[in-house]
PDB file of C-alpha atoms and ligand atoms in Angstrom:
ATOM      1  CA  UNK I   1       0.000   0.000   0.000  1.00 61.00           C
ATOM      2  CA  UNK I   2       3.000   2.454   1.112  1.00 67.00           C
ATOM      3  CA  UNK I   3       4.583   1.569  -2.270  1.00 71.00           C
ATOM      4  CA  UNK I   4       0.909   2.298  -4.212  1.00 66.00           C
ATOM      5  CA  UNK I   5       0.891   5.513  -2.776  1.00 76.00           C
ATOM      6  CA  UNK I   6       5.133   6.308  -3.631  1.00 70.00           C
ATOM      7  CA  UNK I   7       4.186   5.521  -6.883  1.00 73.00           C
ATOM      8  CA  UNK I   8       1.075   7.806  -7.271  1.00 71.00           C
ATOM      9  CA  UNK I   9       3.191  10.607  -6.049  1.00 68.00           C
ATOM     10  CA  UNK I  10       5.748  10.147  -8.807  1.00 65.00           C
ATOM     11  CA  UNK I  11       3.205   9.388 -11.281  1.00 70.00           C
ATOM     12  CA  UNK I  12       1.583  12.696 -10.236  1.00 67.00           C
ATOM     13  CA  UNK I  13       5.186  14.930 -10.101  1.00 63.00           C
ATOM     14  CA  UNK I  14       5.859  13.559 -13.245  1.00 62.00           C
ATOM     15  CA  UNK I  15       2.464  14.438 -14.529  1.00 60.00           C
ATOM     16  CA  UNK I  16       2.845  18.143 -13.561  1.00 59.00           C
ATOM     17  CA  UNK I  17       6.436  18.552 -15.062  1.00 58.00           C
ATOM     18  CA  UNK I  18       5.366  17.484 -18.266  1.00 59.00           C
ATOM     19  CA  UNK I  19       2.105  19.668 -18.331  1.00 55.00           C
ATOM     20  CA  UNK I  20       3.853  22.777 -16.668  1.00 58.00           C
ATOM     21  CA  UNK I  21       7.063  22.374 -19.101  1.00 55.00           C
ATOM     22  CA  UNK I  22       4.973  21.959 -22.635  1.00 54.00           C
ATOM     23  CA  UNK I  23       3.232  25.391 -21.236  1.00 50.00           C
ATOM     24  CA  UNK I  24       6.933  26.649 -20.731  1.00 49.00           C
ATOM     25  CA  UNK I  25       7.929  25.701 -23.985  1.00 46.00           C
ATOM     26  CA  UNK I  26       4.701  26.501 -25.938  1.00 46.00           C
ATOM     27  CA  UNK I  27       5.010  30.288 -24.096  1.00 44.00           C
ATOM     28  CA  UNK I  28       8.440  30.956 -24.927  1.00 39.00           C
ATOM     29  CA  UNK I  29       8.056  29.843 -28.599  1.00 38.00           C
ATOM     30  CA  UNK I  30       5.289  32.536 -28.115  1.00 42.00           C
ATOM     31  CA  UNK I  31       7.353  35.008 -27.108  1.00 42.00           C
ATOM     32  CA  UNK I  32      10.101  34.641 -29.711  1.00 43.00           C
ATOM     33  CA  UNK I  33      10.318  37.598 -32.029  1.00 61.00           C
ATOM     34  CA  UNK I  34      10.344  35.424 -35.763  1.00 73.00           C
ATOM     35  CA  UNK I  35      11.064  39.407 -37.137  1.00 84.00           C
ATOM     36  CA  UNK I  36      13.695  38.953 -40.012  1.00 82.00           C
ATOM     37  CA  UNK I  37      12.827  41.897 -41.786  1.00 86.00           C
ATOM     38  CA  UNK I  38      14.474  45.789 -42.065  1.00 93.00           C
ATOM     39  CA  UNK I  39      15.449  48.374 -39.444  1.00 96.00           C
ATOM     40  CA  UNK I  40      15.770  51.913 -39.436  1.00 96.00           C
ATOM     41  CA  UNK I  41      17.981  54.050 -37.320  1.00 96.00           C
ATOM     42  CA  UNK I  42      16.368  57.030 -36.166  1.00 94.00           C
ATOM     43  CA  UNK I  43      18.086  59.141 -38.768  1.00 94.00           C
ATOM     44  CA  UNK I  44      16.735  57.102 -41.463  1.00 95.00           C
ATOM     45  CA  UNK I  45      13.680  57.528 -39.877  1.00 94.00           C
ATOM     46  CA  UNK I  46      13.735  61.649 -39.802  1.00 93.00           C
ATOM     47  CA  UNK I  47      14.779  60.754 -43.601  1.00 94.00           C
ATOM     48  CA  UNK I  48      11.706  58.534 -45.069  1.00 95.00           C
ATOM     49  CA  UNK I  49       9.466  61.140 -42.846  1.00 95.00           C
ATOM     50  CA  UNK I  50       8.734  63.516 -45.644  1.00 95.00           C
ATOM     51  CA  UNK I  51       5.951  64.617 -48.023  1.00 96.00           C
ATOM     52  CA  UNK I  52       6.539  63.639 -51.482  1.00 95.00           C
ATOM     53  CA  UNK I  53       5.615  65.404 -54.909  1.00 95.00           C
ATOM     54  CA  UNK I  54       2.128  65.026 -55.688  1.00 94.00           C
ATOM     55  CA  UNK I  55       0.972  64.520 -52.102  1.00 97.00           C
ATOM     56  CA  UNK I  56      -0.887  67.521 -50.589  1.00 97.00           C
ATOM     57  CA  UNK I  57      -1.926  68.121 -46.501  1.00 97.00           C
ATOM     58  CA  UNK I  58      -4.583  69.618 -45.231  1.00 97.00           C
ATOM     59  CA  UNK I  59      -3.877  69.663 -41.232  1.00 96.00           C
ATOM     60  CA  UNK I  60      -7.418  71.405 -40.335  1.00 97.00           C
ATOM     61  CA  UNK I  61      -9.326  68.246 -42.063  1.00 97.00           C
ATOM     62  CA  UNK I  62      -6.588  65.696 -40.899  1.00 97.00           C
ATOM     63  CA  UNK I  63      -6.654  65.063 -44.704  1.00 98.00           C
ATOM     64  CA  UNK I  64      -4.220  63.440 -46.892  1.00 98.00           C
ATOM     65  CA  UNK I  65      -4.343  64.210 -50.814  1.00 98.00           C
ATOM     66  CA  UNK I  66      -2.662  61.843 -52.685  1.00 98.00           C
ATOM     67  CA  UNK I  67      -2.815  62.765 -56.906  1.00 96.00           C
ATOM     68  CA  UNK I  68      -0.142  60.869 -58.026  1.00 96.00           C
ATOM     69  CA  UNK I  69       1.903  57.843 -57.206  1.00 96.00           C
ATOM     70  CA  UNK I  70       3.672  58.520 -54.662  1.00 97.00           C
ATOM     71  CA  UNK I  71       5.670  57.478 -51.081  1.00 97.00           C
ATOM     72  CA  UNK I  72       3.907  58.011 -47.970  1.00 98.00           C
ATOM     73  CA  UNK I  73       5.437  57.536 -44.513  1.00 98.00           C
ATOM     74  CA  UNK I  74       3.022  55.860 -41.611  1.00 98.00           C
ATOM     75  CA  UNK I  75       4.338  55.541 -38.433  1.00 97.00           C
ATOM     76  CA  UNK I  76       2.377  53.032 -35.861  1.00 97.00           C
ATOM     77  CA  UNK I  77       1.783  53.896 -32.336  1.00 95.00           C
ATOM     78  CA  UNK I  78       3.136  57.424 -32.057  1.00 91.00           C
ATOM     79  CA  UNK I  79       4.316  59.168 -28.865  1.00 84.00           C
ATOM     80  CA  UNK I  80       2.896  62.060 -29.030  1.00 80.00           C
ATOM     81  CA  UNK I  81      -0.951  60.828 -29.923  1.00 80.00           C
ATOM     82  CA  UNK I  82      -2.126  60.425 -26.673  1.00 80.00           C
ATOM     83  CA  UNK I  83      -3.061  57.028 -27.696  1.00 87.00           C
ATOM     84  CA  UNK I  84      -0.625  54.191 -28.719  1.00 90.00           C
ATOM     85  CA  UNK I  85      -3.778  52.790 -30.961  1.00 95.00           C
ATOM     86  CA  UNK I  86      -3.174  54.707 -34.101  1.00 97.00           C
ATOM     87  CA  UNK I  87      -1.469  55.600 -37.107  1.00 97.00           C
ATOM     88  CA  UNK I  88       0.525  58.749 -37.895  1.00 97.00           C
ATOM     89  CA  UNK I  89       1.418  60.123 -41.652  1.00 97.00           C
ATOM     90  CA  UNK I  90       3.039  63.573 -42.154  1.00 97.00           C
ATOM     91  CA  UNK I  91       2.211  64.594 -38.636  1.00 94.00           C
ATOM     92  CA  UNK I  92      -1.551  63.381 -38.919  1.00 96.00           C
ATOM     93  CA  UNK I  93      -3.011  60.936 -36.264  1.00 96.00           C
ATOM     94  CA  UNK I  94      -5.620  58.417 -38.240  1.00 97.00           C
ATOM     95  CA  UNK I  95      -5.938  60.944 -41.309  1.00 98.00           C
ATOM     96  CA  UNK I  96      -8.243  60.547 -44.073  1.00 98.00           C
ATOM     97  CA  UNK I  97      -6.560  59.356 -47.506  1.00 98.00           C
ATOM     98  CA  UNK I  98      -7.733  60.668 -50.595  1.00 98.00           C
ATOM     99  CA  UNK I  99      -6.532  59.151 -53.652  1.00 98.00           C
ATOM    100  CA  UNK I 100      -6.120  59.708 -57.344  1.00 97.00           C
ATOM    101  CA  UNK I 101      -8.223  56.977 -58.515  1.00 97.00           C
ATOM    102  CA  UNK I 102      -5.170  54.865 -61.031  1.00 97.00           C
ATOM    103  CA  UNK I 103      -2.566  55.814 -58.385  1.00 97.00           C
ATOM    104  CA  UNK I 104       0.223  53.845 -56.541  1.00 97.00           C
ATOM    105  CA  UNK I 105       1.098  54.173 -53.090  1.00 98.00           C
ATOM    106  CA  UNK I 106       4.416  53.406 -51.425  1.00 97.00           C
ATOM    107  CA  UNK I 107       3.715  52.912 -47.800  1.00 97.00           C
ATOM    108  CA  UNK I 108       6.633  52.774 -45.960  1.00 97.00           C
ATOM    109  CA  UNK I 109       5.572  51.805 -42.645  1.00 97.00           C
ATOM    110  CA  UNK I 110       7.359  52.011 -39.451  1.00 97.00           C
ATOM    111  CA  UNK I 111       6.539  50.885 -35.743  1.00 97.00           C
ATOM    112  CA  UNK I 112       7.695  53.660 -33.793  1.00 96.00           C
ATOM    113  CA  UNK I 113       5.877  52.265 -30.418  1.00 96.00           C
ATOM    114  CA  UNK I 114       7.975  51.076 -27.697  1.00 94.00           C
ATOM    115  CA  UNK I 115       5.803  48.260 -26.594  1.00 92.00           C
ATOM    116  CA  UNK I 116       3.529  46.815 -28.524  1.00 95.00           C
ATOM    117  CA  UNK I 117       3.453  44.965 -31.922  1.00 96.00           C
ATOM    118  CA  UNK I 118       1.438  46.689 -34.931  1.00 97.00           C
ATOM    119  CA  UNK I 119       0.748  46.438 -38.557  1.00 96.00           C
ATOM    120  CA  UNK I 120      -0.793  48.187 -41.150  1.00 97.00           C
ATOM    121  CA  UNK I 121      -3.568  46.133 -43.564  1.00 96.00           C
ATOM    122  CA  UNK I 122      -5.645  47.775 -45.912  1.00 96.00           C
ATOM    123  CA  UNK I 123      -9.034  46.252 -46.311  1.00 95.00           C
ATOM    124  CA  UNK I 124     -13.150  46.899 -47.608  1.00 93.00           C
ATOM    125  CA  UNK I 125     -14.484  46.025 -43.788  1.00 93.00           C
ATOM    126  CA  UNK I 126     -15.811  49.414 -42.174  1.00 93.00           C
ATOM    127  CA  UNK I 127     -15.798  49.863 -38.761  1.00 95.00           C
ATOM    128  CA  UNK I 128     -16.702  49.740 -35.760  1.00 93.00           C
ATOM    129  CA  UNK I 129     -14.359  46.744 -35.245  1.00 93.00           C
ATOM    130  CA  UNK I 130     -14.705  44.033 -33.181  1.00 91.00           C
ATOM    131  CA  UNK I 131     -11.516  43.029 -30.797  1.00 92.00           C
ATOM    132  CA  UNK I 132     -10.422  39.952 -33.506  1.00 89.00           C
ATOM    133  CA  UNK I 133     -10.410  41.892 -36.497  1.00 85.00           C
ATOM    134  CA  UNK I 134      -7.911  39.494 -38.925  1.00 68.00           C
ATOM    135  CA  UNK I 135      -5.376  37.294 -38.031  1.00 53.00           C
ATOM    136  CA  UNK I 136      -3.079  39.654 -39.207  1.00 45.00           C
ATOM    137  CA  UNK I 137      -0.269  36.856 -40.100  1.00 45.00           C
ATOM    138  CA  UNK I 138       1.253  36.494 -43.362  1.00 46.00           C
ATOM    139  CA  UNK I 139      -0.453  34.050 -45.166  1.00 46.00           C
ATOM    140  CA  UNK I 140      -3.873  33.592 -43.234  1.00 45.00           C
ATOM    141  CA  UNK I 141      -5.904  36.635 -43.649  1.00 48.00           C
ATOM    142  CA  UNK I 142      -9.512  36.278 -43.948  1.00 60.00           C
ATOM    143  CA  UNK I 143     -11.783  37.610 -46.714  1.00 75.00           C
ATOM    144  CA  UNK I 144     -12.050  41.713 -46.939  1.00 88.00           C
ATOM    145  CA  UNK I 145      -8.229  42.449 -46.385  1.00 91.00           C
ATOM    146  CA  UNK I 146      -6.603  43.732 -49.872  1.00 92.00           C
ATOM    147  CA  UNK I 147      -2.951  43.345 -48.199  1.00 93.00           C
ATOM    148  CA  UNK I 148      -1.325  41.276 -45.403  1.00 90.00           C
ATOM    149  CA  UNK I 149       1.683  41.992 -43.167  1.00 93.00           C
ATOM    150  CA  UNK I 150       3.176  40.525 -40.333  1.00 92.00           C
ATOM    151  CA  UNK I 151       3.410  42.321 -36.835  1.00 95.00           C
ATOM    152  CA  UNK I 152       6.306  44.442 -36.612  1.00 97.00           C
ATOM    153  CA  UNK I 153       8.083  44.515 -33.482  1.00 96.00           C
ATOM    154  CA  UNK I 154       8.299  47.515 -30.808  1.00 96.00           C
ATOM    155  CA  UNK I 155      11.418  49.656 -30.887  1.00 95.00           C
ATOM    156  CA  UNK I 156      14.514  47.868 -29.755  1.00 92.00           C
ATOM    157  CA  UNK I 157      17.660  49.812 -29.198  1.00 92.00           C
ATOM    158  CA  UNK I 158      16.950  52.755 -31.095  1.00 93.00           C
ATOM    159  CA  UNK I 159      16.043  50.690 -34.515  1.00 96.00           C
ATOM    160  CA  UNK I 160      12.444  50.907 -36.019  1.00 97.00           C
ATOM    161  CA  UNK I 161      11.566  47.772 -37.936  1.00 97.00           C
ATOM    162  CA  UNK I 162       9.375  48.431 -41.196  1.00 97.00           C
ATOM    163  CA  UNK I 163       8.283  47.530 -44.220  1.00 96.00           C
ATOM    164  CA  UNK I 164       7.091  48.563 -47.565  1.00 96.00           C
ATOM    165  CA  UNK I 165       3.958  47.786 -48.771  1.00 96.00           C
ATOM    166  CA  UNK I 166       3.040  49.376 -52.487  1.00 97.00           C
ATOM    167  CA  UNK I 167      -1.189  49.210 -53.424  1.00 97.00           C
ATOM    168  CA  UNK I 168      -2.271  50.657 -56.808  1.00 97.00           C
ATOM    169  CA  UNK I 169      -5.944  51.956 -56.357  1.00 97.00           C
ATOM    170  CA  UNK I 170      -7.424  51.324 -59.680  1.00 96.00           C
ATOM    171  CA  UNK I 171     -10.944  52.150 -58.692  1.00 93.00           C
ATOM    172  CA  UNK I 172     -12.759  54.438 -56.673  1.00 96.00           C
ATOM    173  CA  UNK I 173     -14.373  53.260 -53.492  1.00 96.00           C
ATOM    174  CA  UNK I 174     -14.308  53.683 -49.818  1.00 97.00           C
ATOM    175  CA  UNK I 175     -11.348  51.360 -47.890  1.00 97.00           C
ATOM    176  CA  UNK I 176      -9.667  51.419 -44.711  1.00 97.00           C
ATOM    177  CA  UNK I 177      -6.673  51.073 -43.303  1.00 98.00           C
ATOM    178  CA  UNK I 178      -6.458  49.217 -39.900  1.00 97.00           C
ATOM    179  CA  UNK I 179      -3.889  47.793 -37.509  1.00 97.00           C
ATOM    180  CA  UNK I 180      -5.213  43.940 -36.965  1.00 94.00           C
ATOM    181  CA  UNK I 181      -3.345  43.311 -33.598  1.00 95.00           C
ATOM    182  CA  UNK I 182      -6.494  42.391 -31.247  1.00 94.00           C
ATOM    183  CA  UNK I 183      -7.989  44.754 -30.048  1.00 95.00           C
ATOM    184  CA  UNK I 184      -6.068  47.893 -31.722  1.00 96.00           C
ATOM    185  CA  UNK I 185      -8.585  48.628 -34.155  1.00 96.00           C
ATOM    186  CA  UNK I 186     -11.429  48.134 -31.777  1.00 95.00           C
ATOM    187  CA  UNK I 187      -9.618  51.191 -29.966  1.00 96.00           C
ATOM    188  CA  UNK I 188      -9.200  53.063 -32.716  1.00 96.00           C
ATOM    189  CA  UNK I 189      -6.041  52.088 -34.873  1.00 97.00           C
ATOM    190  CA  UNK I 190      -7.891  52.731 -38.334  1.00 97.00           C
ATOM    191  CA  UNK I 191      -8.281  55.402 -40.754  1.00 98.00           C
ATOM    192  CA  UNK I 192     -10.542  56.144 -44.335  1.00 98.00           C
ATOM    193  CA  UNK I 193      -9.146  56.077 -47.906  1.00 98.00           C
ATOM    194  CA  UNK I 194     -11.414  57.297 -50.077  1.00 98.00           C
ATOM    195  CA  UNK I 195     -10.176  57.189 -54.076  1.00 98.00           C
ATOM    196  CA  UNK I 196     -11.783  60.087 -56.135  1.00 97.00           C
ATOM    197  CA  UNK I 197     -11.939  60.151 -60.022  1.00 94.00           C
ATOM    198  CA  UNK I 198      -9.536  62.488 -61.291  1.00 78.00           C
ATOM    199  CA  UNK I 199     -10.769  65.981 -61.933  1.00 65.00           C
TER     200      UNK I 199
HETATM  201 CU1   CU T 201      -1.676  48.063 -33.444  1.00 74.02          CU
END
């Protein structure tokens, strides 16, 4: 009986080691950054931050023009927002996009947020947004989402990973720009692109 009861004990240590280690193991694979893209240095950064030809600002409408094909800087989670749930371009938090209906633009995007993971997707679903918007992955998006991108990682000693992402809007319509991270969108990470006919 003494031995019955040795043996449960073991049985049961064992048990809990194996449970609480698989947890370990499936956390930490969790918490490994798979990030293999680009960095910027915060030069660089002061560098892509600027309004090309054919791109036109309206601060009092927190409107964007864009008319021709052009580059456009967006920088994720901003400092100086108030809120780390949005999107800044030229000194705009969440600004509306207007496009030249035929034009191409060259997001470059960068994650200047010190904490958190973002992205930058461009889809047809209109808000209000629910926490699980996309999956946000490479690969796995669900229906609605015109581009995919993985997460890019918080600032990590003074380098600001990013990515390019170019989208020709051929037709006019309403779309939307969001950040798919749960819940970022639901808070507010999103802004309007509207593309016009040209005049
Ligand atoms: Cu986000």
């Amino acid at each position: 009986m003494k031995e019955f009861r040795v043996l449960t004990v073991i049985a049961v240590v064992v048990v809990v080691v194996l449970i609480s280690s698989s947890f370990y193991f499936l956390s930490s694979e969790r918490n490994r950054s798979n990030y293999v893209g680009g960095y910027l240095s915060e030069s660089q950064l002061d560098k892509i931050n600027i309004t090309s030809p054919g791109v036109n600002i309206s601060k009092s409408t927190s409107t964007i023009f864009v008319n021709t094909s052009a580059n456009l800087p967006v920088f994720m989670g901003p400092m100086n927002s108030g809120s780390m749930y949005s999107f800044e371009i030229l000194g705009i938090i969440n600004p509306k996009i207007i496009v030249s209906e035929g034009a191409t633009i060259h997001f470059v995007i960068v994650n200047v947020d010190t904490d958190s993971e973002h992205n930058f997707v461009l889809t047809t679903i209109s808000p209000p947004y629910s926490y699980m918007i996309g999956e946000g992955m490479m690969g796995s998006s669900r229906g609605g989402f015109m581009t995919t991108m993985d997460f890019l990682p918080p600032v990590h000693s003074n380098r600001y990973a990013f990515e390019n992402v170019s989208y020709n809007f051929s037709s006019p319509g309403t779309f939307w720009y969001v950040c798919t991270y749960p819940g970022h969108a639901q808070k507010g990470m999103f802004g309007e692109i509207s593309v016009v006919k040209q005049a």
